[in-house]
Amino acid sequence: MTTAHAPAPPEFRAEDLALTRGEKRLFEALGFRLSAGSTLLVRGPNGAGKSSLLLSLAGIVRLDRGRVTYRDGGADLPIAENSHFLGHLSGVKPRLTLNENLAFWRVLLGRPARTNAEALERVGLAGLGGIEAGHLSAGQIRRLALARLLVAHRPLWLLD
C-alpha cells in the first residue's frame, strides 16, 4: 500500500544575502523563509537598503552573495516569472484608459487572472475603466498600479 504525500506548500526563501552599493554594505548574512500567505515587512530609514533588497529579491539587482528561491510543488521556479515588483514608479501610461493599461500589463506579464473589471472593483476603481489614467488622482494611480498585480497571476508580490 502506498501513501500519498501532500505537496509541500509554496515557499519563498532568501539565504545568506549580501549587497554593497558604492562603498556601503547595505546588508549581509540576511535570510528568511516565507510560506504561502505570509508577509514580510521591511522597515528602516531612508538609504538603509530597503528598495535595493526588494530589487535584489526580484532579480533586478545582482547580489554580492546569496541565493533567492521560490519553491512550489517540489520544484524551484524562476523568480521573474512568479513575482510582481511594484516600485516607486507606477508604470501607468496616462494617455491610455484604465482598461488599456491593465490589458497591456496582462499581455506583458502573461498568465491572466482577474478581469479588468474585477481588478478595478477590488482596488476601489469600479466603473472607471474607460477613462484615461491621466485624469486620476495620485492615490487612484497607485490603486491602478496595484490592480495590474491582480490581472496576471504571480504568487509573489514585492511592493516597495
CSV table of N, CA, C and O in Angstrom, one decimal, residues 92-102 120 125 127-138 140-141 144:
chain,number,residue,atom,x,y,z
A,92,VAL,N,2.1,53.4,-15.0
A,92,VAL,CA,0.8,53.7,-15.6
A,92,VAL,C,1.0,54.7,-16.7
A,92,VAL,O,1.8,55.7,-16.6
A,93,LYS,N,0.4,54.4,-17.9
A,93,LYS,CA,0.5,55.3,-19.0
A,93,LYS,C,-0.7,56.2,-19.0
A,93,LYS,O,-1.8,55.8,-19.2
A,94,PRO,N,-0.5,57.5,-18.8
A,94,PRO,CA,-1.6,58.5,-18.6
A,94,PRO,C,-2.5,58.7,-19.8
A,94,PRO,O,-3.7,59.0,-19.6
A,95,ARG,N,-2.1,58.4,-21.1
A,95,ARG,CA,-2.9,58.6,-22.2
A,95,ARG,C,-3.7,57.4,-22.6
A,95,ARG,O,-4.6,57.4,-23.4
A,96,LEU,N,-3.5,56.3,-21.8
A,96,LEU,CA,-4.3,55.1,-22.0
A,96,LEU,C,-5.4,55.0,-21.0
A,96,LEU,O,-5.2,55.6,-19.9
A,97,THR,N,-6.5,54.4,-21.3
A,97,THR,CA,-7.6,54.2,-20.3
A,97,THR,C,-7.1,53.2,-19.3
A,97,THR,O,-6.1,52.5,-19.5
A,98,LEU,N,-7.8,53.2,-18.2
A,98,LEU,CA,-7.5,52.2,-17.2
A,98,LEU,C,-7.5,50.8,-17.7
A,98,LEU,O,-6.7,50.0,-17.5
A,99,ASN,N,-8.6,50.5,-18.6
A,99,ASN,CA,-8.7,49.2,-19.2
A,99,ASN,C,-7.5,48.9,-20.1
A,99,ASN,O,-7.0,47.8,-20.1
A,100,GLU,N,-7.1,49.9,-20.9
A,100,GLU,CA,-6.0,49.7,-21.8
A,100,GLU,C,-4.7,49.5,-21.0
A,100,GLU,O,-3.8,48.6,-21.4
A,101,ASN,N,-4.5,50.2,-19.9
A,101,ASN,CA,-3.3,50.0,-19.0
A,101,ASN,C,-3.3,48.5,-18.5
A,101,ASN,O,-2.3,47.9,-18.6
A,102,LEU,N,-4.4,48.1,-18.0
A,102,LEU,CA,-4.5,46.7,-17.5
A,102,LEU,C,-4.3,45.7,-18.6
A,102,LEU,O,-3.6,44.6,-18.3
A,120,LEU,N,-10.3,46.3,-11.0
A,120,LEU,CA,-10.7,47.7,-10.7
A,120,LEU,C,-11.6,47.7,-9.5
A,120,LEU,O,-11.5,48.6,-8.6
A,125,LEU,N,-11.8,51.2,-7.9
A,125,LEU,CA,-11.9,52.0,-9.1
A,125,LEU,C,-13.0,51.5,-10.0
A,125,LEU,O,-12.9,51.7,-11.2
A,127,GLY,N,-16.0,50.9,-12.4
A,127,GLY,CA,-16.7,51.8,-13.3
A,127,GLY,C,-15.8,52.9,-13.9
A,127,GLY,O,-16.3,53.7,-14.7
A,128,LEU,N,-14.5,52.9,-13.7
A,128,LEU,CA,-13.6,53.9,-14.2
A,128,LEU,C,-12.8,53.4,-15.4
A,128,LEU,O,-11.9,54.1,-15.9
A,129,GLY,N,-13.0,52.2,-15.8
A,129,GLY,CA,-12.1,51.5,-16.8
A,129,GLY,C,-12.0,52.3,-18.1
A,129,GLY,O,-11.0,52.2,-18.8
A,130,GLY,N,-13.0,53.1,-18.5
A,130,GLY,CA,-13.0,53.7,-19.8
A,130,GLY,C,-12.3,55.1,-19.8
A,130,GLY,O,-12.2,55.7,-20.8
A,131,ILE,N,-11.9,55.6,-18.6
A,131,ILE,CA,-11.3,57.0,-18.6
A,131,ILE,C,-9.8,56.9,-18.7
A,131,ILE,O,-9.2,55.9,-18.4
A,132,GLU,N,-9.2,57.9,-19.2
A,132,GLU,CA,-7.7,58.0,-19.3
A,132,GLU,C,-7.1,58.1,-18.0
A,132,GLU,O,-7.6,58.8,-17.1
A,133,ALA,N,-6.1,57.3,-17.8
A,133,ALA,CA,-5.4,57.3,-16.5
A,133,ALA,C,-4.9,58.6,-16.1
A,133,ALA,O,-4.7,58.9,-14.9
A,134,GLY,N,-4.6,59.5,-17.0
A,134,GLY,CA,-4.1,60.9,-16.7
A,134,GLY,C,-5.0,61.7,-15.9
A,134,GLY,O,-4.7,62.7,-15.3
A,135,HIS,N,-6.3,61.3,-15.8
A,135,HIS,CA,-7.3,62.0,-15.1
A,135,HIS,C,-7.4,61.6,-13.6
A,135,HIS,O,-8.2,62.1,-12.9
A,136,LEU,N,-6.7,60.6,-13.3
A,136,LEU,CA,-6.7,60.0,-11.9
A,136,LEU,C,-5.9,60.9,-10.9
A,136,LEU,O,-4.9,61.5,-11.3
A,137,SER,N,-6.3,60.8,-9.7
A,137,SER,CA,-5.5,61.4,-8.6
A,137,SER,C,-4.3,60.5,-8.3
A,137,SER,O,-4.2,59.4,-8.8
A,138,ALA,N,-3.4,61.1,-7.6
A,138,ALA,CA,-2.2,60.3,-7.2
A,138,ALA,C,-2.5,59.0,-6.5
A,138,ALA,O,-2.0,57.9,-6.8
A,140,GLN,N,-5.4,57.3,-6.8
A,140,GLN,CA,-6.0,56.4,-7.7
A,140,GLN,C,-5.0,55.8,-8.7
A,140,GLN,O,-5.2,54.6,-9.0
A,141,ILE,N,-4.0,56.5,-9.0
A,141,ILE,CA,-2.9,55.9,-9.9
A,141,ILE,C,-2.2,54.8,-9.1
A,141,ILE,O,-1.9,53.8,-9.7
A,144,LEU,N,-4.5,51.9,-9.3
A,144,LEU,CA,-4.4,51.3,-10.6
A,144,LEU,C,-3.2,50.4,-10.8
A,144,LEU,O,-3.2,49.3,-11.3
